[in-house]
Coordinates of C-alpha atoms and ligand atoms in Angstrom, one line a residue:
M1286 CA 25.8 7.4 31.2
S1287 CA 24.2 4.2 32.5
E1288 CA 25.2 0.9 31.1
V1289 CA 23.3 -0.2 28.0
N1290 CA 24.6 -2.8 25.4
S1291 CA 25.0 -1.7 21.8
Q1292 CA 22.5 -4.1 20.3
A1293 CA 20.0 -2.0 18.2
R1294 CA 20.4 -1.0 14.6
I1295 CA 17.6 1.7 14.9
G1296 CA 16.3 3.9 17.8
L1297 CA 13.0 5.6 18.1
I1298 CA 12.1 8.7 20.2
G1299 CA 8.6 9.6 21.2
L1300 CA 6.4 6.9 22.4
G1301 CA 3.2 8.4 21.9
V1302 CA 0.3 6.9 19.7
M1303 CA 2.6 6.5 16.5
G1304 CA 5.9 5.9 18.0
A1305 CA 4.8 3.2 20.4
N1306 CA 3.0 1.4 17.7
L1307 CA 5.8 1.9 15.1
S1308 CA 8.3 0.6 17.7
L1309 CA 6.2 -2.6 18.1
N1310 CA 6.0 -3.1 14.3
I1311 CA 9.8 -2.8 14.0
A1312 CA 10.4 -5.1 16.8
E1313 CA 7.8 -7.5 15.3
K1314 CA 9.7 -7.6 12.1
G1315 CA 12.7 -8.9 14.0
F1316 CA 14.9 -5.7 14.4
P1317 CA 15.8 -4.8 17.9
V1318 CA 14.7 -1.1 18.5
A1319 CA 16.1 1.2 21.3
V1320 CA 13.3 3.4 22.6
F1321 CA 13.3 6.7 24.5
N1322 CA 10.4 9.0 25.7
R1323 CA 11.0 12.3 27.3
T1324 CA 8.7 11.3 30.2
G1325 CA 10.6 8.0 31.4
S1326 CA 7.5 6.5 33.1
V1327 CA 6.1 6.1 29.5
T1328 CA 9.1 4.2 28.3
D1329 CA 8.7 1.7 31.4
D1330 CA 5.0 1.3 30.8
F1331 CA 5.4 0.8 27.2
V1332 CA 8.2 -1.7 27.7
A1333 CA 6.3 -3.6 30.5
S1334 CA 3.2 -3.9 28.1
A1335 CA 5.0 -5.0 25.1
G1336 CA 4.5 -8.8 25.8
E1337 CA 6.6 -11.2 23.8
L1338 CA 8.2 -8.4 21.7
R1339 CA 9.8 -6.9 24.9
D1340 CA 13.0 -8.7 24.1
K1341 CA 13.4 -6.8 21.2
L1342 CA 13.0 -3.6 22.9
V1343 CA 16.0 -1.7 24.4
P1344 CA 14.8 0.9 26.8
A1345 CA 16.8 4.1 27.3
K1346 CA 16.4 6.5 30.2
T1347 CA 18.3 9.4 28.5
Y1348 CA 19.4 10.4 25.2
E1349 CA 22.9 9.4 26.1
D1350 CA 21.5 5.9 26.8
L1351 CA 19.8 5.9 23.4
V1352 CA 22.8 6.7 21.4
A1353 CA 24.9 4.3 23.3
A1354 CA 22.3 1.6 22.5
L1355 CA 22.8 1.9 18.7
T1356 CA 25.2 0.2 16.4
T1357 CA 27.0 2.6 14.1
P1358 CA 26.3 4.3 11.8
R1359 CA 23.3 5.2 14.2
A1360 CA 19.7 5.7 12.9
V1361 CA 17.3 7.5 15.1
I1362 CA 13.6 7.9 14.3
I1363 CA 11.8 10.8 15.8
M1364 CA 8.2 10.6 16.4
V1365 CA 7.0 13.5 18.4
Q1366 CA 4.8 16.5 17.5
A1367 CA 5.7 18.5 14.6
G1368 CA 7.4 21.8 14.8
G1369 CA 9.3 23.0 17.9
P1370 CA 9.6 19.5 19.7
V1371 CA 11.3 18.0 16.7
D1372 CA 14.0 20.9 16.9
A1373 CA 14.2 20.3 20.6
V1374 CA 15.0 16.6 20.0
I1375 CA 17.4 17.3 17.3
D1376 CA 19.1 19.8 19.4
A1377 CA 19.4 17.3 22.4
L1378 CA 20.5 14.5 20.0
T1379 CA 23.1 16.1 17.6
P1380 CA 25.8 16.8 20.0
L1381 CA 25.8 12.9 20.9
L1382 CA 26.0 11.8 17.4
D1383 CA 29.0 11.1 15.1
E1384 CA 29.6 11.9 11.4
G1385 CA 27.6 9.7 9.2
D1386 CA 24.8 9.0 11.8
M1387 CA 21.2 9.7 10.6
I1388 CA 18.1 11.3 12.1
I1389 CA 14.8 10.4 10.5
D1390 CA 11.7 12.7 11.3
A1391 CA 8.6 10.5 10.9
G1392 CA 6.1 13.2 12.1
N1393 CA 4.0 15.3 10.0
A1394 CA 6.5 17.9 9.4
D1395 CA 6.2 20.8 7.3
F1396 CA 8.5 20.1 4.3
H1397 CA 10.2 23.5 4.6
D1398 CA 11.3 22.5 8.0
S1399 CA 12.6 19.1 6.7
R1400 CA 14.6 21.2 4.0
R1401 CA 16.1 23.5 6.6
R1402 CA 16.9 20.5 9.1
E1403 CA 18.5 18.5 6.4
A1404 CA 20.7 21.4 5.3
A1405 CA 21.8 22.1 8.9
L1406 CA 22.4 18.6 9.8
R1407 CA 24.5 18.0 6.5
A1408 CA 26.6 20.9 7.4
K1409 CA 27.5 19.0 10.5
G1410 CA 28.2 15.8 8.7
L1411 CA 25.0 14.0 9.8
N1412 CA 22.2 12.7 7.5
F1413 CA 18.7 13.7 7.8
I1414 CA 15.6 11.8 6.5
G1415 CA 12.2 13.5 6.3
M1416 CA 9.8 10.4 6.4
G1417 CA 5.9 10.9 6.1
V1418 CA 4.0 8.1 7.6
S1419 CA 0.4 7.5 7.0
G1420 CA -2.1 5.0 8.3
G1421 CA -2.8 6.2 11.9
E1422 CA -2.4 4.0 15.0
E1423 CA -3.4 0.9 13.2
G1424 CA -1.2 1.5 10.2
A1425 CA 1.8 2.3 12.4
R1426 CA 1.5 -0.8 14.2
H1427 CA 0.7 -3.2 11.3
G1428 CA 1.9 -1.6 8.1
P1429 CA 1.9 2.0 7.2
S1430 CA 2.5 3.8 3.9
I1431 CA 5.8 5.5 4.0
M1432 CA 7.0 8.4 2.0
V1433 CA 10.7 9.0 2.3
G1434 CA 12.7 12.1 1.5
G1435 CA 16.6 12.8 2.2
N1436 CA 19.9 11.5 0.8
P1437 CA 19.3 8.2 -1.1
A1438 CA 22.4 6.5 0.2
S1439 CA 21.7 7.1 3.6
Y1440 CA 18.1 5.7 3.1
E1441 CA 19.6 2.6 1.6
T1442 CA 21.2 1.8 5.0
I1443 CA 17.7 1.6 6.5
R1444 CA 15.6 0.5 3.6
D1445 CA 15.2 -3.0 4.7
I1446 CA 13.7 -2.0 8.0
I1447 CA 11.3 0.6 6.4
E1448 CA 10.2 -1.8 3.7
A1449 CA 9.7 -4.6 6.3
I1450 CA 7.4 -2.4 8.5
S1451 CA 5.4 -0.9 5.5
A1452 CA 2.2 -2.1 4.2
K1453 CA 2.3 -4.3 1.2
H1454 CA 0.3 -4.3 -2.2
D1455 CA 0.5 -7.8 -3.7
G1456 CA 4.0 -8.1 -2.0
D1457 CA 5.1 -4.6 -3.2
P1458 CA 6.1 -2.5 -0.2
C1459 CA 4.0 0.8 0.2
A1460 CA 7.4 2.6 1.1
A1461 CA 9.5 4.5 -1.3
H1462 CA 12.1 7.3 -1.5
F1463 CA 10.8 10.2 -3.5
G1464 CA 13.7 12.7 -3.6
P1465 CA 16.0 14.9 -1.5
D1466 CA 15.3 16.7 1.7
G1467 CA 11.6 17.7 2.0
A1468 CA 10.3 15.4 -1.0
G1469 CA 8.9 12.7 1.2
H1470 CA 7.2 15.1 3.7
F1471 CA 5.8 17.1 0.7
V1472 CA 4.3 13.9 -0.8
K1473 CA 2.8 13.0 2.6
T1474 CA 1.3 16.7 2.8
V1475 CA -0.5 16.3 -0.5
H1476 CA -1.7 12.7 0.7
N1477 CA -3.2 14.5 3.6
G1478 CA -4.7 17.2 1.3
I1479 CA -6.3 14.7 -0.9
E1480 CA -7.5 13.1 2.3
Y1481 CA -9.3 16.4 3.4
A1482 CA -11.0 16.5 -0.1
D1483 CA -12.0 12.7 0.0
M1484 CA -13.4 13.1 3.5
Q1485 CA -15.2 16.2 2.6
M1486 CA -16.9 14.8 -0.4
I1487 CA -18.2 11.8 1.5
A1488 CA -19.5 14.1 4.2
E1489 CA -21.3 16.1 1.6
I1490 CA -22.8 13.1 0.1
Y1491 CA -23.9 12.0 3.6
G1492 CA -25.4 15.6 4.0
L1493 CA -27.5 15.2 0.9
L1494 CA -28.8 11.9 1.8
R1495 CA -29.6 13.0 5.4
D1496 CA -31.1 16.3 4.9
G1497 CA -32.4 15.9 1.1
A1498 CA -33.3 12.2 1.3
H1499 CA -34.2 12.1 5.0
K1500 CA -32.4 8.9 5.3
A1501 CA -31.2 7.7 8.8
P1502 CA -27.5 7.5 9.4
A1503 CA -27.7 3.7 9.6
E1504 CA -29.4 3.6 6.1
I1505 CA -26.6 5.9 4.7
G1506 CA -23.9 3.6 6.3
A1507 CA -25.5 0.6 4.9
L1508 CA -25.5 2.4 1.5
F1509 CA -21.9 3.2 1.8
E1510 CA -21.1 -0.4 2.8
C1511 CA -22.5 -1.5 -0.7
W1512 CA -20.4 1.2 -2.4
D1513 CA -17.4 -0.1 -0.5
K1514 CA -17.9 -3.3 -2.7
G1515 CA -17.7 -1.5 -5.9
P1516 CA -15.4 1.1 -7.7
L1517 CA -15.6 3.3 -4.6
K1518 CA -14.0 0.6 -2.5
S1519 CA -11.7 2.5 -0.1
Y1520 CA -10.7 2.9 3.6
L1521 CA -12.4 6.3 4.1
V1522 CA -15.8 4.9 2.6
E1523 CA -15.4 1.7 4.7
I1524 CA -14.9 3.5 8.0
S1525 CA -17.7 6.1 7.1
A1526 CA -20.1 3.1 6.8
K1527 CA -18.9 1.8 10.1
V1528 CA -19.2 5.0 11.8
L1529 CA -22.8 5.8 10.5
Q1530 CA -24.0 2.5 11.7
A1531 CA -22.6 3.0 15.2
I1532 CA -24.7 3.5 18.3
D1533 CA -23.7 5.8 21.1
P1534 CA -23.8 3.4 24.1
G1535 CA -24.7 6.1 26.5
T1536 CA -27.9 7.5 24.8
G1537 CA -28.7 4.8 22.2
K1538 CA -28.9 7.3 19.5
P1539 CA -26.7 7.1 16.3
M1540 CA -23.2 7.9 17.3
V1541 CA -22.7 10.6 14.5
D1542 CA -25.8 12.4 15.9
V1543 CA -24.0 13.1 19.1
I1544 CA -20.9 14.5 17.7
V1545 CA -20.6 18.3 17.4
D1546 CA -20.2 19.3 13.6
R1547 CA -17.2 21.5 14.1
A1548 CA -13.4 20.7 13.0
G1549 CA -10.3 22.6 12.9
Q1550 CA -7.9 22.7 9.9
K1551 CA -4.6 23.7 11.5
G1552 CA -2.3 21.1 9.8
T1553 CA -1.3 19.5 6.6
G1554 CA -4.6 20.4 4.7
R1555 CA -4.0 24.0 5.1
W1556 CA -0.3 23.6 4.2
T1557 CA -1.2 21.7 1.0
A1558 CA -3.4 24.7 -0.1
I1559 CA -0.9 27.2 1.0
E1560 CA 1.9 25.5 -0.7
A1561 CA -0.2 25.0 -3.8
L1562 CA -0.9 28.8 -4.3
T1563 CA 2.7 29.4 -3.7
L1564 CA 3.5 27.3 -6.7
G1565 CA 0.8 28.7 -8.8
Q1566 CA -1.5 25.9 -8.3
S1567 CA -5.2 25.7 -7.1
P1568 CA -6.2 22.2 -6.1
S1569 CA -9.9 23.6 -5.6
T1570 CA -11.4 20.5 -4.1
I1571 CA -8.7 20.4 -1.3
E1572 CA -9.0 24.2 -0.8
A1573 CA -12.8 23.7 -0.5
A1574 CA -12.3 20.9 2.0
V1575 CA -9.9 23.1 4.1
A1576 CA -12.6 26.1 3.8
A1577 CA -15.5 23.6 4.8
R1578 CA -13.6 22.7 7.9
S1579 CA -12.8 26.4 8.8
W1580 CA -16.6 27.4 8.1
S1581 CA -17.7 24.5 10.3
S1582 CA -15.8 25.9 13.3
A1583 CA -18.2 28.9 13.2
K1584 CA -20.9 27.2 14.9
D1585 CA -22.4 30.1 16.7
A1586 CA -22.4 32.1 13.4
R1587 CA -24.2 29.1 11.5
L1588 CA -26.8 28.9 14.4
A1589 CA -27.4 32.7 13.9
G1590 CA -27.6 32.2 10.1
A1591 CA -30.2 29.4 10.6
D1592 CA -32.3 31.6 12.8
I1593 CA -32.4 34.6 10.3
F1594 CA -32.5 32.5 7.0
G1595 CA -33.7 29.1 8.0
S1596 CA -31.8 25.9 7.2
E1597 CA -34.4 23.7 5.8
P1598 CA -33.7 22.6 2.2
V1599 CA -36.1 23.6 -0.5
S1600 CA -38.5 20.7 -0.7
G1601 CA -40.3 19.2 -3.8
L1602 CA -37.2 18.8 -5.9
T1603 CA -36.3 15.6 -7.8
L1604 CA -33.7 13.7 -5.8
P1605 CA -30.7 12.1 -7.6
T1606 CA -30.8 8.4 -7.5
E1607 CA -28.6 6.3 -5.3
P1608 CA -26.3 5.4 -8.3
D1609 CA -26.2 9.0 -9.3
F1610 CA -24.6 9.7 -5.8
E1611 CA -22.2 6.9 -6.1
S1612 CA -21.3 8.0 -9.7
A1613 CA -20.9 11.7 -8.5
L1614 CA -18.6 10.7 -5.7
L1615 CA -16.4 8.6 -7.8
V1616 CA -15.8 11.3 -10.6
A1617 CA -15.3 14.1 -8.1
K1618 CA -12.8 11.9 -6.1
L1619 CA -10.9 11.3 -9.4
V1620 CA -10.9 15.1 -9.8
A1621 CA -9.4 15.5 -6.3
Y1622 CA -6.6 13.2 -7.1
D1623 CA -5.9 14.9 -10.6
Q1624 CA -5.5 18.2 -8.6
G1625 CA -3.2 16.5 -6.1
F1626 CA -1.0 14.8 -8.6
K1627 CA -0.7 18.1 -10.5
L1628 CA 0.5 19.8 -7.4
L1629 CA 2.9 17.1 -6.7
K1630 CA 4.3 17.7 -10.4
A1631 CA 4.5 21.5 -9.9
A1632 CA 6.5 21.1 -6.7
S1633 CA 8.7 18.5 -8.4
D1634 CA 9.6 20.8 -11.1
H1635 CA 10.2 23.7 -8.8
Y1636 CA 12.5 21.8 -6.4
D1637 CA 13.9 19.5 -9.0
W1638 CA 12.9 16.7 -7.0
G1639 CA 12.1 14.2 -9.8
L1640 CA 9.2 12.8 -8.1
D1641 CA 7.8 9.7 -9.4
L1642 CA 4.0 10.3 -9.4
A1643 CA 3.1 6.7 -10.3
R1644 CA 5.2 5.5 -7.3
A1645 CA 3.3 8.0 -5.1
A1646 CA -0.1 6.3 -6.3
E1647 CA 1.3 2.9 -5.8
V1648 CA 2.7 3.7 -2.2
W1649 CA -0.8 5.0 -1.4
R1650 CA -2.4 1.7 -2.5
E1651 CA -2.3 0.2 1.1
G1652 CA -1.5 1.3 4.6
C1653 CA -2.5 4.9 4.2
I1654 CA -5.8 6.8 4.9
I1655 CA -6.6 7.5 1.2
R1656 CA -6.0 3.8 0.1
S1657 CA -8.6 2.9 -2.6
A1658 CA -9.2 0.5 -5.4
L1659 CA -9.0 3.5 -7.9
L1660 CA -5.2 4.0 -6.8
D1661 CA -4.0 0.9 -8.7
D1662 CA -5.6 2.3 -12.0
M1663 CA -4.4 5.7 -11.3
A1664 CA -0.7 4.3 -10.9
S1665 CA -0.9 2.6 -14.3
A1666 CA -2.6 5.5 -16.0
I1667 CA 0.4 7.8 -14.7
R1668 CA 2.9 5.2 -15.8
S1669 CA 1.6 5.2 -19.3
G1670 CA 1.8 9.1 -19.6
L1671 CA -1.0 11.6 -18.7
P1672 CA -2.2 13.9 -21.5
Q1673 CA -1.3 17.5 -20.3
E1674 CA -0.5 15.9 -16.8
Q1675 CA -4.3 15.5 -16.3
L1676 CA -5.5 12.5 -14.7
I1677 CA -9.0 13.1 -15.9
F1678 CA -7.8 13.2 -19.5
S1679 CA -6.2 9.8 -19.3
A1680 CA -7.6 7.2 -21.7
D1681 CA -7.9 4.9 -18.7
F1682 CA -10.5 7.3 -17.1
V1683 CA -12.2 9.1 -19.8
A1684 CA -15.1 6.6 -19.9
L1685 CA -15.4 6.9 -16.1
V1686 CA -15.5 10.6 -16.4
K1687 CA -18.0 10.7 -19.2
N1688 CA -20.4 8.3 -17.3
G1689 CA -20.2 10.0 -14.2
L1690 CA -20.3 13.7 -15.1
P1691 CA -24.1 13.7 -15.8
A1692 CA -24.5 12.3 -12.2
L1693 CA -22.1 15.0 -10.8
R1694 CA -24.2 17.6 -12.6
R1695 CA -27.4 16.1 -11.1
V1696 CA -26.1 16.1 -7.6
V1697 CA -24.5 19.4 -7.6
G1698 CA -27.6 20.9 -9.2
Y1699 CA -30.0 19.3 -6.8
A1700 CA -27.8 20.6 -3.9
S1701 CA -27.7 24.2 -5.3
A1702 CA -31.5 24.1 -5.9
S1703 CA -32.4 22.8 -2.6
G1704 CA -29.9 25.0 -0.6
L1705 CA -27.6 22.3 0.6
P1706 CA -23.7 22.9 0.6
V1707 CA -21.5 20.9 -1.4
P1708 CA -18.2 23.0 -1.7
A1709 CA -15.9 20.1 -2.6
L1710 CA -18.4 18.4 -5.1
S1711 CA -19.4 21.7 -6.9
N1712 CA -15.6 22.7 -7.0
A1713 CA -14.8 19.4 -8.8
L1714 CA -17.4 20.1 -11.3
A1715 CA -16.4 23.7 -11.8
Y1716 CA -12.7 22.5 -12.3
F1717 CA -13.8 19.8 -14.7
D1718 CA -15.9 22.2 -16.8
T1719 CA -13.0 24.8 -16.7
M1720 CA -10.6 22.3 -18.0
R1721 CA -12.7 21.3 -20.9
Q1722 CA -13.4 24.8 -21.9
A1723 CA -11.7 25.7 -25.3
R1724 CA -12.5 29.3 -24.9
G1725 CA -12.6 30.6 -21.3
T1726 CA -13.6 34.0 -20.0
T1727 CA -10.1 35.3 -19.0
D1728 CA -10.2 37.3 -22.3
L1729 CA -12.3 39.9 -20.4
I1730 CA -10.1 39.7 -17.2
Q1731 CA -7.1 40.6 -19.3
A1732 CA -9.1 43.4 -20.9
Q1733 CA -10.1 44.7 -17.5
R1734 CA -6.4 44.5 -16.3
D1735 CA -5.3 46.5 -19.3
F1736 CA -7.9 49.0 -18.9
F1737 CA -7.2 49.8 -15.3
G1738 CA -3.4 49.1 -15.2
A1739 CA -2.2 49.0 -18.7
H1740 CA -0.9 45.5 -18.2
G1741 CA -1.3 44.6 -21.8
F1742 CA -2.6 41.4 -23.4
E1743 CA -1.8 38.8 -26.0
R1744 CA -3.9 38.9 -29.1
T1745 CA -5.6 35.9 -30.6
D1746 CA -4.2 36.9 -34.0
G1747 CA -0.5 37.0 -32.6
G1748 CA 1.9 39.0 -30.5
A1749 CA 2.0 40.0 -26.6
G1750 CA 2.2 43.5 -25.1
H1751 CA -1.0 44.9 -26.9
H1752 CA -3.3 47.6 -25.5
G1753 CA -7.1 48.1 -25.9
P1754 CA -8.6 51.1 -27.5
W1755 CA -9.7 52.4 -24.0
G1756 CA -7.3 55.3 -24.2
S1757 CA -8.1 58.1 -21.7
G1758 CA -10.8 56.0 -20.0
A1759 CA -7.9 54.2 -18.2
L1760 CA -6.9 55.3 -14.7
Ligands
NAP2718 N1 -2.0 10.1 15.4 C1 -1.9 9.8 14.1 O1 -2.8 9.2 13.7 C2 -0.8 10.3 13.1 C3 -0.7 9.8 11.8 C4 0.4 10.2 11.0 C5 1.2 11.0 11.7 N2 1.1 11.5 12.9 C6 2.3 12.4 13.3 O2 3.2 11.7 14.0 C7 3.7 12.6 15.0 C8 3.4 12.0 16.5 O3 2.0 11.9 16.6 P1 1.4 11.1 17.8 O4 0.0 11.1 17.5 O5 2.1 9.9 18.0 O6 1.6 12.2 19.2 P2 1.5 11.8 20.6 O7 0.6 10.6 20.9 O8 0.7 13.1 21.3 O9 2.9 11.7 21.3 C9 3.8 12.8 21.2 C10 5.1 12.3 21.6 O10 5.9 13.5 21.5 C11 6.8 13.6 22.7 N3 7.3 14.8 22.8 C12 6.4 16.1 22.7 N4 7.3 17.2 22.9 C13 8.5 16.7 23.2 C14 9.7 17.3 23.4 N5 9.8 18.7 23.3 N6 10.9 16.5 23.5 C15 10.8 15.2 23.6 N7 9.6 14.5 23.3 C16 8.4 15.3 23.1 C17 5.8 13.1 23.9 O11 6.6 12.8 25.0 P3 5.9 12.9 26.4 O12 5.2 11.5 26.8 O13 7.2 13.3 27.3 O14 5.0 14.0 26.3 C18 5.2 11.9 23.1 O15 6.0 10.8 23.2 C19 3.0 13.9 14.9 O16 3.8 14.7 14.0 C20 1.8 13.6 14.1 O17 1.3 14.7 13.3 C21 0.1 11.1 13.6

């Protein structure tokens, strides 16, 4: 083991995009941080380019050096790719640590992995914190939103560092402990699911303005810029406005026009949908956003479909107004959050986490990708209690929903009649209409089930386990 002074309260492994920026953030807040990267030259280059923060960085060439550079009890942040790499780092680190030391996984982990790792490390006398970090490169450097899960007592020992590096909303740190083991990573996963829905809805409105209203990207960008000054004020609307007004230096064309319309959906958005279904939930706007990315990847099939059926929208229809598009987006976005919070509540009940949903809304107000003006109102609505756990039923939002719904109908109606796809917006509308339906159509579903499978049904005049008069017609 080489000679390294024990001088850092915290260590960080993985100096990629997120790890490098998070290390600089920690150092800038005055906490010396020991840093290690598997490829040693990355550590050297990182420290060499750290400028005046260099003095707060303690570079380590080996895991042993890193561990030796930390004061006890040790706390080590892992910021490497989720999955196997995290396990590889934990396996390398664990034999070098002492009872009471702490490993913090700050990547986008599957919360099931965090639960497994927490249990395995606890059995060895080590503490494990699963910490979701949102805000991308910029957030990591200057203040991300941070969602923590794990033993609360061990979190307390690093809370000052985590709160110092987090974003702030009116001085309130956008960092919180949400519950044991995988709770923090689950909150981060649902954050990302909502992010998928939010991005998809913005993209759908862009599509209608582009292909229906025949607006140029810069015009749409300018409109989004205006919306970013109103109730839709949010990071995603802000960056969409900038993206749409950007020009490709090589061709002089709008940047968005030279980007292939194809995306993957391998990560947290898909996990949100899978986990929701496992918990008996269906956040349809998030599912639609995952589906839309998946469909987008079938570019060749879409080109073939365009050849066979044509992709020109039906012309001559009355276009919704710009305020219609704005209101539709606002109300649909609220539905996405409604579904996300319902999912958080379902997981909290299932895993007995005691998640503070209002705190989740508060932690998302700054630093993260879904930060928006609406979140402050959502936090106070949740704090005052949601009727039937539905954000859209909250007295704080009923007027917004009532005002925005006609616009959402006009937008989805226009899209449907003209042949332009709006899977997330239309799912938001279908969900809303379902949740206000005093009598649904599942009576027929139950009758069908009883007919072919003798599953029985509940009668409106009382009692479960009844069967219909289909008799020998049943299979
Ligand atoms: N980028 C974002 O905007 C963002 C936002 C939020 C969360 N995240 C999450 O943060 C985590 C890190 O993302 P990133 O974008 O910073 O990744 P990245 O830039 O690709 O860096 C990955 C790091 O992991 C290290 N690594 C990979 N496999 C390893 C192994 N087996 N053992 C030790 N080190 C290993 C790499 O070391 P080498 O240099 O040796 O390859 C590198 O330092 C991921 O979970 C990601 O999902 C990313």
